[in-house]
Amino acid sequence: WSREDLAVYRAKYQDYLQKLDELDHATFSSADEVDALLLSSAIKRVGWELDVLGEPQRNSLFYVQQTLGSVFELLVLSSPWTPERTTQLILRLEHFPTTLEQAKVNLTRAVQPFALTTIELLEPVEMQLTAMQEGLLPEIAQDKHEDLGKAVKIAADALADYRLWLQKNLNRMVDEFDIGPDAYQWFLSNVALIPYTPVELLGQGQQAWNRAVTLNTW
């Protein structure tokens, strides 16, 4: 998630958009049109996260997802634990410092409420990673125990340092994180594929609430 990487992702995103626009719909069936719409939604979600929400620049939780989230994905697989998963787990844990150092560079428009949530989330992280390590030891080869222990310490230290960095920089962060109705409307139309405006959705919610309250009073 370096700035150079982000620039590459944005360029690829524009390339995909261009290829999407160049699709010839003349012979598309109804099923093809649905597939094209879903493909468009998936591609435009990238632009939504990178440039509208600005996750890498604004949301400190984004980097928790890229670190702890990547480990969690390995842990929740329902298949038996394998040596390959052990290798992947150690590699991902060892990579935490690199990702989190990029976070400190990228978070130029950090939002304080997100940072406060991140700090709270990371408060017990050293203890949680240690518990993960202890739980995995019976599942992995003996010769990998030391490597896992070292990787867990690297990851825990990096997350603790990230937590401290957020705490030190809270007063430099902004409070506002509202993206505005126009951006939300773009998301509804292009990513969520919902044919309503934010106002219409609020009206539907109010109607459903009124109906529930009315039925509950009978």
Short mmCIF file of C-alpha atoms in Angstrom, two decimals:
data_model
loop_
_atom_site.label_atom_id
_atom_site.label_comp_id
_atom_site.label_asym_id
_atom_site.label_seq_id
_atom_site.Cartn_x
_atom_site.Cartn_y
_atom_site.Cartn_z
CA TRP A 1 0.00 0.00 0.00
CA SER A 2 2.79 2.42 -0.75
CA ARG A 3 1.94 5.61 -2.62
CA GLU A 4 3.58 4.12 -5.69
CA ASP A 5 1.37 1.03 -5.42
CA LEU A 6 -1.74 3.18 -5.00
CA ALA A 7 -0.85 5.07 -8.17
CA VAL A 8 -0.59 1.75 -10.03
CA TYR A 9 -3.98 0.64 -8.69
CA ARG A 10 -5.59 3.89 -9.85
CA ALA A 11 -4.07 3.52 -13.31
CA LYS A 12 -5.31 -0.06 -13.56
CA TYR A 13 -8.73 1.09 -12.41
CA GLN A 14 -8.94 3.64 -15.22
CA ASP A 15 -7.78 0.99 -17.70
CA TYR A 16 -10.53 -1.39 -16.56
CA LEU A 17 -13.12 1.39 -16.85
CA GLN A 18 -12.02 2.08 -20.42
CA LYS A 19 -12.25 -1.60 -21.35
CA LEU A 20 -15.69 -1.73 -19.71
CA ASP A 21 -16.88 1.20 -21.84
CA GLU A 22 -15.55 -0.50 -24.97
CA LEU A 23 -17.68 -3.62 -24.53
CA ASP A 24 -20.00 -4.18 -27.50
CA HIS A 25 -23.50 -4.71 -26.10
CA ALA A 26 -25.09 -5.25 -29.53
CA THR A 27 -25.30 -9.02 -29.20
CA PHE A 28 -25.73 -9.18 -25.42
CA SER A 29 -28.55 -11.29 -24.04
CA SER A 30 -30.38 -10.23 -20.88
CA ALA A 31 -28.08 -12.50 -18.88
CA ASP A 32 -25.03 -10.85 -20.51
CA GLU A 33 -26.35 -7.41 -19.58
CA VAL A 34 -26.74 -8.52 -15.97
CA ASP A 35 -23.17 -9.89 -15.96
CA ALA A 36 -21.86 -6.63 -17.44
CA LEU A 37 -23.69 -4.63 -14.79
CA LEU A 38 -22.25 -6.77 -11.99
CA LEU A 39 -18.77 -6.46 -13.51
CA SER A 40 -19.19 -2.69 -13.64
CA SER A 41 -20.25 -2.65 -9.99
CA ALA A 42 -17.19 -4.66 -8.93
CA ILE A 43 -14.79 -2.41 -10.85
CA LYS A 44 -16.36 0.87 -9.69
CA ARG A 45 -16.20 -0.25 -6.09
CA VAL A 46 -12.42 0.10 -6.39
CA GLY A 47 -12.82 3.77 -7.33
CA TRP A 48 -15.32 4.21 -4.53
CA GLU A 49 -12.90 2.93 -1.90
CA LEU A 50 -9.75 4.56 -3.26
CA ASP A 51 -10.99 7.97 -4.38
CA VAL A 52 -14.42 8.67 -2.85
CA LEU A 53 -14.08 7.16 0.61
CA GLY A 54 -10.32 7.66 0.36
CA GLU A 55 -9.75 4.68 2.66
CA PRO A 56 -5.93 4.65 2.44
CA GLN A 57 -5.73 8.38 3.24
CA ARG A 58 -8.58 8.72 5.76
CA ASN A 59 -9.35 5.48 7.56
CA SER A 60 -6.81 4.05 9.99
CA LEU A 61 -8.97 0.92 10.30
CA PHE A 62 -8.17 0.18 6.66
CA TYR A 63 -4.66 -0.88 7.65
CA VAL A 64 -5.94 -3.11 10.44
CA GLN A 65 -7.96 -4.91 7.78
CA GLN A 66 -4.86 -5.26 5.60
CA THR A 67 -2.81 -6.73 8.46
CA LEU A 68 -4.93 -8.51 11.05
CA GLY A 69 -7.64 -9.06 8.45
CA SER A 70 -5.25 -10.98 6.20
CA VAL A 71 -4.35 -13.26 9.12
CA PHE A 72 -7.98 -13.74 10.10
CA GLU A 73 -8.74 -14.96 6.58
CA LEU A 74 -6.26 -17.79 7.06
CA LEU A 75 -7.62 -18.73 10.48
CA VAL A 76 -11.28 -19.05 9.50
CA LEU A 77 -10.79 -21.51 6.63
CA SER A 78 -12.78 -24.62 7.44
CA SER A 79 -10.25 -27.04 5.92
CA PRO A 80 -7.58 -28.74 8.10
CA TRP A 81 -4.49 -26.73 8.94
CA THR A 82 -1.67 -27.30 6.45
CA PRO A 83 2.06 -26.46 6.27
CA GLU A 84 1.26 -24.02 3.46
CA ARG A 85 -1.07 -22.07 5.74
CA THR A 86 1.64 -21.96 8.41
CA THR A 87 4.06 -20.48 5.88
CA GLN A 88 1.50 -17.94 4.72
CA LEU A 89 0.64 -16.98 8.30
CA ILE A 90 4.29 -16.33 9.20
CA LEU A 91 4.88 -14.32 6.00
CA ARG A 92 1.82 -12.15 6.61
CA LEU A 93 2.71 -11.50 10.23
CA GLU A 94 6.27 -10.55 9.24
CA HIS A 95 4.90 -8.09 6.68
CA PHE A 96 2.90 -6.06 9.23
CA PRO A 97 5.67 -3.45 9.81
CA THR A 98 5.90 -2.67 6.08
CA THR A 99 2.15 -2.15 5.72
CA LEU A 100 1.87 -0.07 8.88
CA GLU A 101 4.80 2.16 7.96
CA GLN A 102 2.98 2.92 4.70
CA ALA A 103 -0.10 3.74 6.76
CA LYS A 104 1.79 6.51 8.54
CA VAL A 105 2.78 7.98 5.17
CA ASN A 106 -0.64 7.64 3.55
CA LEU A 107 -2.93 8.87 6.32
CA THR A 108 -2.70 12.51 5.32
CA ARG A 109 -6.44 13.13 5.87
CA ALA A 110 -6.94 10.83 8.84
CA VAL A 111 -10.36 11.00 10.51
CA GLN A 112 -10.20 11.17 14.29
CA PRO A 113 -13.29 9.03 15.09
CA PHE A 114 -11.85 6.23 12.95
CA ALA A 115 -8.50 6.56 14.73
CA LEU A 116 -10.14 6.41 18.17
CA THR A 117 -11.93 3.22 17.14
CA THR A 118 -8.66 1.78 15.84
CA ILE A 119 -6.85 2.58 19.09
CA GLU A 120 -9.58 0.90 21.12
CA LEU A 121 -9.58 -2.12 18.82
CA LEU A 122 -5.81 -2.52 19.10
CA GLU A 123 -5.66 -2.11 22.89
CA PRO A 124 -5.59 -5.88 23.61
CA VAL A 125 -3.87 -6.91 20.37
CA GLU A 126 -0.61 -8.17 21.92
CA MET A 127 -2.56 -10.49 24.23
CA GLN A 128 -4.80 -11.63 21.37
CA LEU A 129 -1.88 -12.47 19.09
CA THR A 130 -0.18 -14.40 21.89
CA ALA A 131 -3.40 -16.37 22.44
CA MET A 132 -3.54 -17.10 18.71
CA GLN A 133 0.03 -18.36 18.79
CA GLU A 134 -0.64 -20.65 21.75
CA GLY A 135 -3.75 -22.03 20.10
CA LEU A 136 -1.91 -22.82 16.88
CA LEU A 137 1.15 -24.54 18.38
CA PRO A 138 -0.52 -27.97 18.57
CA GLU A 139 -1.53 -27.63 14.90
CA ILE A 140 1.83 -26.77 13.35
CA ALA A 141 5.13 -28.57 12.98
CA GLN A 142 7.56 -28.35 15.90
CA ASP A 143 10.27 -26.81 13.73
CA LYS A 144 7.96 -23.86 12.95
CA HIS A 145 7.20 -22.94 16.57
CA GLU A 146 10.13 -20.55 16.91
CA ASP A 147 9.44 -18.90 13.54
CA LEU A 148 5.83 -18.34 14.52
CA GLY A 149 6.85 -16.86 17.86
CA LYS A 150 9.22 -14.41 16.17
CA ALA A 151 6.60 -13.44 13.58
CA VAL A 152 3.96 -12.86 16.26
CA LYS A 153 6.34 -10.57 18.16
CA ILE A 154 7.13 -8.62 14.97
CA ALA A 155 3.42 -8.19 14.25
CA ALA A 156 2.49 -7.28 17.82
CA ASP A 157 5.29 -4.71 18.09
CA ALA A 158 4.27 -3.15 14.75
CA LEU A 159 0.61 -2.88 15.78
CA ALA A 160 1.54 -1.44 19.18
CA ASP A 161 3.73 1.15 17.45
CA TYR A 162 0.87 1.99 15.06
CA ARG A 163 -1.49 2.41 18.01
CA LEU A 164 0.98 4.77 19.69
CA TRP A 165 1.44 6.74 16.46
CA LEU A 166 -2.31 7.23 16.16
CA GLN A 167 -2.53 8.40 19.77
CA LYS A 168 0.24 10.95 19.23
CA ASN A 169 -1.37 12.33 16.07
CA LEU A 170 -5.01 12.56 17.17
CA ASN A 171 -4.94 16.35 17.50
CA ARG A 172 -3.86 16.69 13.84
CA MET A 173 -6.81 14.69 12.52
CA VAL A 174 -10.15 15.92 11.21
CA ASP A 175 -13.53 15.18 12.77
CA GLU A 176 -15.65 15.24 9.64
CA PHE A 177 -16.12 12.07 7.63
CA ASP A 178 -19.39 12.81 5.80
CA ILE A 179 -18.99 12.11 2.06
CA GLY A 180 -22.14 14.02 1.11
CA PRO A 181 -25.36 13.05 -0.67
CA ASP A 182 -23.97 13.26 -4.22
CA ALA A 183 -21.21 10.74 -3.51
CA TYR A 184 -23.65 8.45 -1.73
CA GLN A 185 -26.04 8.66 -4.68
CA TRP A 186 -23.17 7.65 -6.99
CA PHE A 187 -22.54 4.62 -4.78
CA LEU A 188 -26.19 3.59 -4.79
CA SER A 189 -26.44 3.85 -8.56
CA ASN A 190 -23.06 2.48 -9.64
CA VAL A 191 -21.91 0.08 -6.92
CA ALA A 192 -24.91 -1.04 -4.88
CA LEU A 193 -27.13 -0.98 -8.01
CA ILE A 194 -30.06 0.33 -5.97
CA PRO A 195 -32.51 2.44 -8.04
CA TYR A 196 -33.40 4.86 -5.25
CA THR A 197 -32.12 8.16 -3.93
CA PRO A 198 -30.93 8.56 -0.34
CA VAL A 199 -34.11 10.54 0.39
CA GLU A 200 -36.27 7.73 -0.98
CA LEU A 201 -34.41 5.16 1.11
CA LEU A 202 -34.92 7.27 4.23
CA GLY A 203 -38.62 7.51 3.38
CA GLN A 204 -38.85 3.73 3.00
CA GLY A 205 -37.12 3.27 6.33
CA GLN A 206 -39.51 5.68 8.03
CA GLN A 207 -42.48 3.91 6.46
CA ALA A 208 -41.22 0.52 7.68
CA TRP A 209 -40.67 1.97 11.16
CA ASN A 210 -44.17 3.46 11.26
CA ARG A 211 -45.65 0.15 10.14
CA ALA A 212 -43.77 -1.78 12.83
CA VAL A 213 -44.79 0.66 15.56
CA THR A 214 -48.43 0.59 14.43
CA LEU A 215 -48.56 -3.23 14.38
CA ASN A 216 -46.91 -3.37 17.82
CA THR A 217 -49.58 -1.10 19.36
CA TRP A 218 -52.53 -3.24 18.29
#
